[in-house]
Amino acid sequence: MAALIAGWLAGAVIAMLTTASAAGLALRARDAALVERWIAREVPATLLAVPIFAGAVVLWTLIGLGAGAIYEVADLAARPDGLGSPSAAFTIAAAALGAAPALLLGILWPRLWWLWSAHAAAFAGLFGWMLPHLAGR
């Protein structure tokens, strides 16, 4: 049960990061034709963040619950520790899963490499390091 709660918490934290990034990107690209087609100019920024946050929380907490369930069912706590984590295998897998979309997004939008790298690092830290630590408590 602790792994599920830890996964949910990791998902909730990364949902907040995703909301800030997505709302910032949407506001920066407000004049783009694609964004203008979906979001009216009169919509205030705070109101725009609400549906982004709602969607991000649902998506990321489900991913977090899934990660916690995998950690628990696969008994990854019994695997060798390393990299400052109770489960080196889980930490390496989380880092790889975080890096893959960051590489793709870095190829598609290289100007925002810093944002994609920050999200990959946050994903690896929250799911690969924090989740196993909290699951062991």
mmCIF file of C-alpha atoms in Angstrom:
data_model
loop_
_atom_site.group_PDB
_atom_site.id
_atom_site.type_symbol
_atom_site.label_atom_id
_atom_site.label_comp_id
_atom_site.label_asym_id
_atom_site.label_seq_id
_atom_site.Cartn_x
_atom_site.Cartn_y
_atom_site.Cartn_z
ATOM 1 C CA MET A 1 0.000 0.000 0.000
ATOM 2 C CA ALA A 2 2.894 2.367 0.734
ATOM 3 C CA ALA A 3 4.178 1.973 -2.840
ATOM 4 C CA LEU A 4 0.782 3.015 -4.234
ATOM 5 C CA ILE A 5 0.665 6.102 -2.025
ATOM 6 C CA ALA A 6 4.259 6.952 -2.974
ATOM 7 C CA GLY A 7 3.413 6.573 -6.673
ATOM 8 C CA TRP A 8 0.334 8.730 -6.295
ATOM 9 C CA LEU A 9 2.380 11.410 -4.525
ATOM 10 C CA ALA A 10 5.097 11.346 -7.202
ATOM 11 C CA GLY A 11 2.388 11.691 -9.856
ATOM 12 C CA ALA A 12 0.772 14.617 -8.031
ATOM 13 C CA VAL A 13 4.083 16.482 -7.771
ATOM 14 C CA ILE A 14 4.960 16.004 -11.429
ATOM 15 C CA ALA A 15 1.403 17.068 -12.351
ATOM 16 C CA MET A 16 2.092 20.421 -10.709
ATOM 17 C CA LEU A 17 5.323 20.770 -12.687
ATOM 18 C CA THR A 18 3.532 19.812 -15.890
ATOM 19 C CA THR A 19 0.781 22.347 -15.224
ATOM 20 C CA ALA A 20 3.264 25.166 -14.757
ATOM 21 C CA SER A 21 5.152 24.219 -17.924
ATOM 22 C CA ALA A 22 2.086 23.631 -20.087
ATOM 23 C CA ALA A 23 0.349 26.812 -18.977
ATOM 24 C CA GLY A 24 3.540 28.796 -19.569
ATOM 25 C CA LEU A 25 3.965 27.319 -23.043
ATOM 26 C CA ALA A 26 0.328 27.955 -23.912
ATOM 27 C CA LEU A 27 0.594 31.574 -22.794
ATOM 28 C CA ARG A 28 3.854 32.090 -24.678
ATOM 29 C CA ALA A 29 2.366 30.692 -27.872
ATOM 30 C CA ARG A 30 -0.924 32.574 -27.495
ATOM 31 C CA ASP A 31 -0.589 34.211 -30.925
ATOM 32 C CA ALA A 32 0.027 30.965 -32.797
ATOM 33 C CA ALA A 33 -2.810 29.900 -35.097
ATOM 34 C CA LEU A 34 -3.036 26.425 -33.567
ATOM 35 C CA VAL A 35 -3.332 27.758 -30.020
ATOM 36 C CA GLU A 36 -5.730 30.516 -31.051
ATOM 37 C CA ARG A 37 -8.008 27.927 -32.640
ATOM 38 C CA TRP A 38 -8.356 26.098 -29.291
ATOM 39 C CA ILE A 39 -8.011 28.924 -26.769
ATOM 40 C CA ALA A 40 -9.704 32.294 -27.104
ATOM 41 C CA ARG A 41 -7.590 35.361 -26.378
ATOM 42 C CA GLU A 42 -10.052 36.561 -23.744
ATOM 43 C CA VAL A 43 -9.458 33.516 -21.529
ATOM 44 C CA PRO A 44 -7.439 34.587 -18.465
ATOM 45 C CA ALA A 45 -4.228 32.737 -17.721
ATOM 46 C CA THR A 46 -5.444 31.453 -14.362
ATOM 47 C CA LEU A 47 -8.563 30.023 -15.947
ATOM 48 C CA LEU A 48 -6.426 28.349 -18.593
ATOM 49 C CA ALA A 49 -4.363 26.597 -15.928
ATOM 50 C CA VAL A 50 -7.408 24.932 -14.329
ATOM 51 C CA PRO A 51 -8.232 22.391 -17.089
ATOM 52 C CA ILE A 52 -4.526 21.788 -17.706
ATOM 53 C CA PHE A 53 -4.063 21.006 -14.007
ATOM 54 C CA ALA A 54 -7.139 18.770 -13.884
ATOM 55 C CA GLY A 55 -5.979 16.727 -16.858
ATOM 56 C CA ALA A 56 -2.388 16.560 -15.622
ATOM 57 C CA VAL A 57 -3.437 15.390 -12.154
ATOM 58 C CA VAL A 58 -5.608 12.612 -13.537
ATOM 59 C CA LEU A 59 -2.983 11.441 -16.019
ATOM 60 C CA TRP A 60 0.068 11.667 -13.772
ATOM 61 C CA THR A 61 -1.549 10.178 -10.663
ATOM 62 C CA LEU A 62 -2.709 7.206 -12.741
ATOM 63 C CA ILE A 63 0.848 6.810 -14.041
ATOM 64 C CA GLY A 64 2.103 7.100 -10.466
ATOM 65 C CA LEU A 65 -0.341 4.486 -9.212
ATOM 66 C CA GLY A 66 0.759 2.200 -12.035
ATOM 67 C CA ALA A 67 4.426 2.722 -11.171
ATOM 68 C CA GLY A 68 3.708 2.029 -7.507
ATOM 69 C CA ALA A 69 1.804 -1.128 -8.396
ATOM 70 C CA ILE A 70 4.660 -2.326 -10.605
ATOM 71 C CA TYR A 71 7.151 -1.607 -7.830
ATOM 72 C CA GLU A 72 5.069 -3.573 -5.341
ATOM 73 C CA VAL A 73 4.019 -6.513 -7.532
ATOM 74 C CA ALA A 74 7.477 -7.042 -9.032
ATOM 75 C CA ASP A 75 8.928 -6.895 -5.504
ATOM 76 C CA LEU A 76 11.572 -4.430 -6.630
ATOM 77 C CA ALA A 77 12.330 -3.510 -3.026
ATOM 78 C CA ALA A 78 14.059 -6.895 -2.717
ATOM 79 C CA ARG A 79 16.393 -6.109 -5.632
ATOM 80 C CA PRO A 80 19.887 -4.726 -5.002
ATOM 81 C CA ASP A 81 20.077 -1.105 -4.011
ATOM 82 C CA GLY A 82 22.267 1.485 -5.661
ATOM 83 C CA LEU A 83 22.374 5.017 -7.028
ATOM 84 C CA GLY A 84 21.051 6.240 -3.691
ATOM 85 C CA SER A 85 17.866 4.256 -4.133
ATOM 86 C CA PRO A 86 16.518 1.095 -2.500
ATOM 87 C CA SER A 87 16.062 -0.392 -5.990
ATOM 88 C CA ALA A 88 18.711 0.375 -8.610
ATOM 89 C CA ALA A 89 16.778 -1.440 -11.340
ATOM 90 C CA PHE A 90 13.670 0.673 -10.771
ATOM 91 C CA THR A 91 15.731 3.866 -10.694
ATOM 92 C CA ILE A 92 17.476 3.026 -13.969
ATOM 93 C CA ALA A 93 14.151 2.127 -15.603
ATOM 94 C CA ALA A 94 12.575 5.391 -14.433
ATOM 95 C CA ALA A 95 15.538 7.407 -15.726
ATOM 96 C CA ALA A 96 15.302 5.674 -19.104
ATOM 97 C CA LEU A 97 11.531 6.233 -19.278
ATOM 98 C CA GLY A 98 12.023 9.892 -18.437
ATOM 99 C CA ALA A 99 14.821 10.404 -20.957
ATOM 100 C CA ALA A 100 13.060 8.817 -23.949
ATOM 101 C CA PRO A 101 10.311 11.438 -24.423
ATOM 102 C CA ALA A 102 12.768 14.217 -23.552
ATOM 103 C CA LEU A 103 15.024 13.131 -26.411
ATOM 104 C CA LEU A 104 12.120 13.045 -28.855
ATOM 105 C CA LEU A 105 10.818 16.439 -27.738
ATOM 106 C CA GLY A 106 14.367 17.813 -27.867
ATOM 107 C CA ILE A 107 14.567 16.786 -31.512
ATOM 108 C CA LEU A 108 11.165 18.300 -32.345
ATOM 109 C CA TRP A 109 11.597 21.521 -30.331
ATOM 110 C CA PRO A 110 15.322 22.018 -29.659
ATOM 111 C CA ARG A 111 14.861 25.563 -28.317
ATOM 112 C CA LEU A 112 13.149 24.123 -25.232
ATOM 113 C CA TRP A 113 15.804 21.504 -24.468
ATOM 114 C CA TRP A 114 16.135 22.865 -20.930
ATOM 115 C CA LEU A 115 12.427 22.279 -20.244
ATOM 116 C CA TRP A 116 12.486 18.715 -21.573
ATOM 117 C CA SER A 117 15.660 17.979 -19.583
ATOM 118 C CA ALA A 118 14.122 19.402 -16.412
ATOM 119 C CA HIS A 119 11.023 17.243 -16.813
ATOM 120 C CA ALA A 120 13.139 14.144 -17.481
ATOM 121 C CA ALA A 121 15.194 14.837 -14.367
ATOM 122 C CA ALA A 122 12.044 15.444 -12.309
ATOM 123 C CA PHE A 123 10.515 12.200 -13.588
ATOM 124 C CA ALA A 124 13.667 10.232 -12.773
ATOM 125 C CA GLY A 125 13.940 11.827 -9.348
ATOM 126 C CA LEU A 126 10.298 11.465 -8.371
ATOM 127 C CA PHE A 127 9.556 8.029 -9.774
ATOM 128 C CA GLY A 128 13.010 6.470 -9.686
ATOM 129 C CA TRP A 129 14.287 7.780 -6.397
ATOM 130 C CA MET A 130 11.495 9.215 -4.248
ATOM 131 C CA LEU A 131 8.963 6.447 -4.923
ATOM 132 C CA PRO A 132 11.231 3.596 -3.706
ATOM 133 C CA HIS A 133 12.290 5.595 -0.649
ATOM 134 C CA LEU A 134 8.713 6.408 0.348
ATOM 135 C CA ALA A 135 7.538 2.861 -0.430
ATOM 136 C CA GLY A 136 10.049 1.506 2.079
ATOM 137 C CA ARG A 137 8.583 3.507 4.953
#
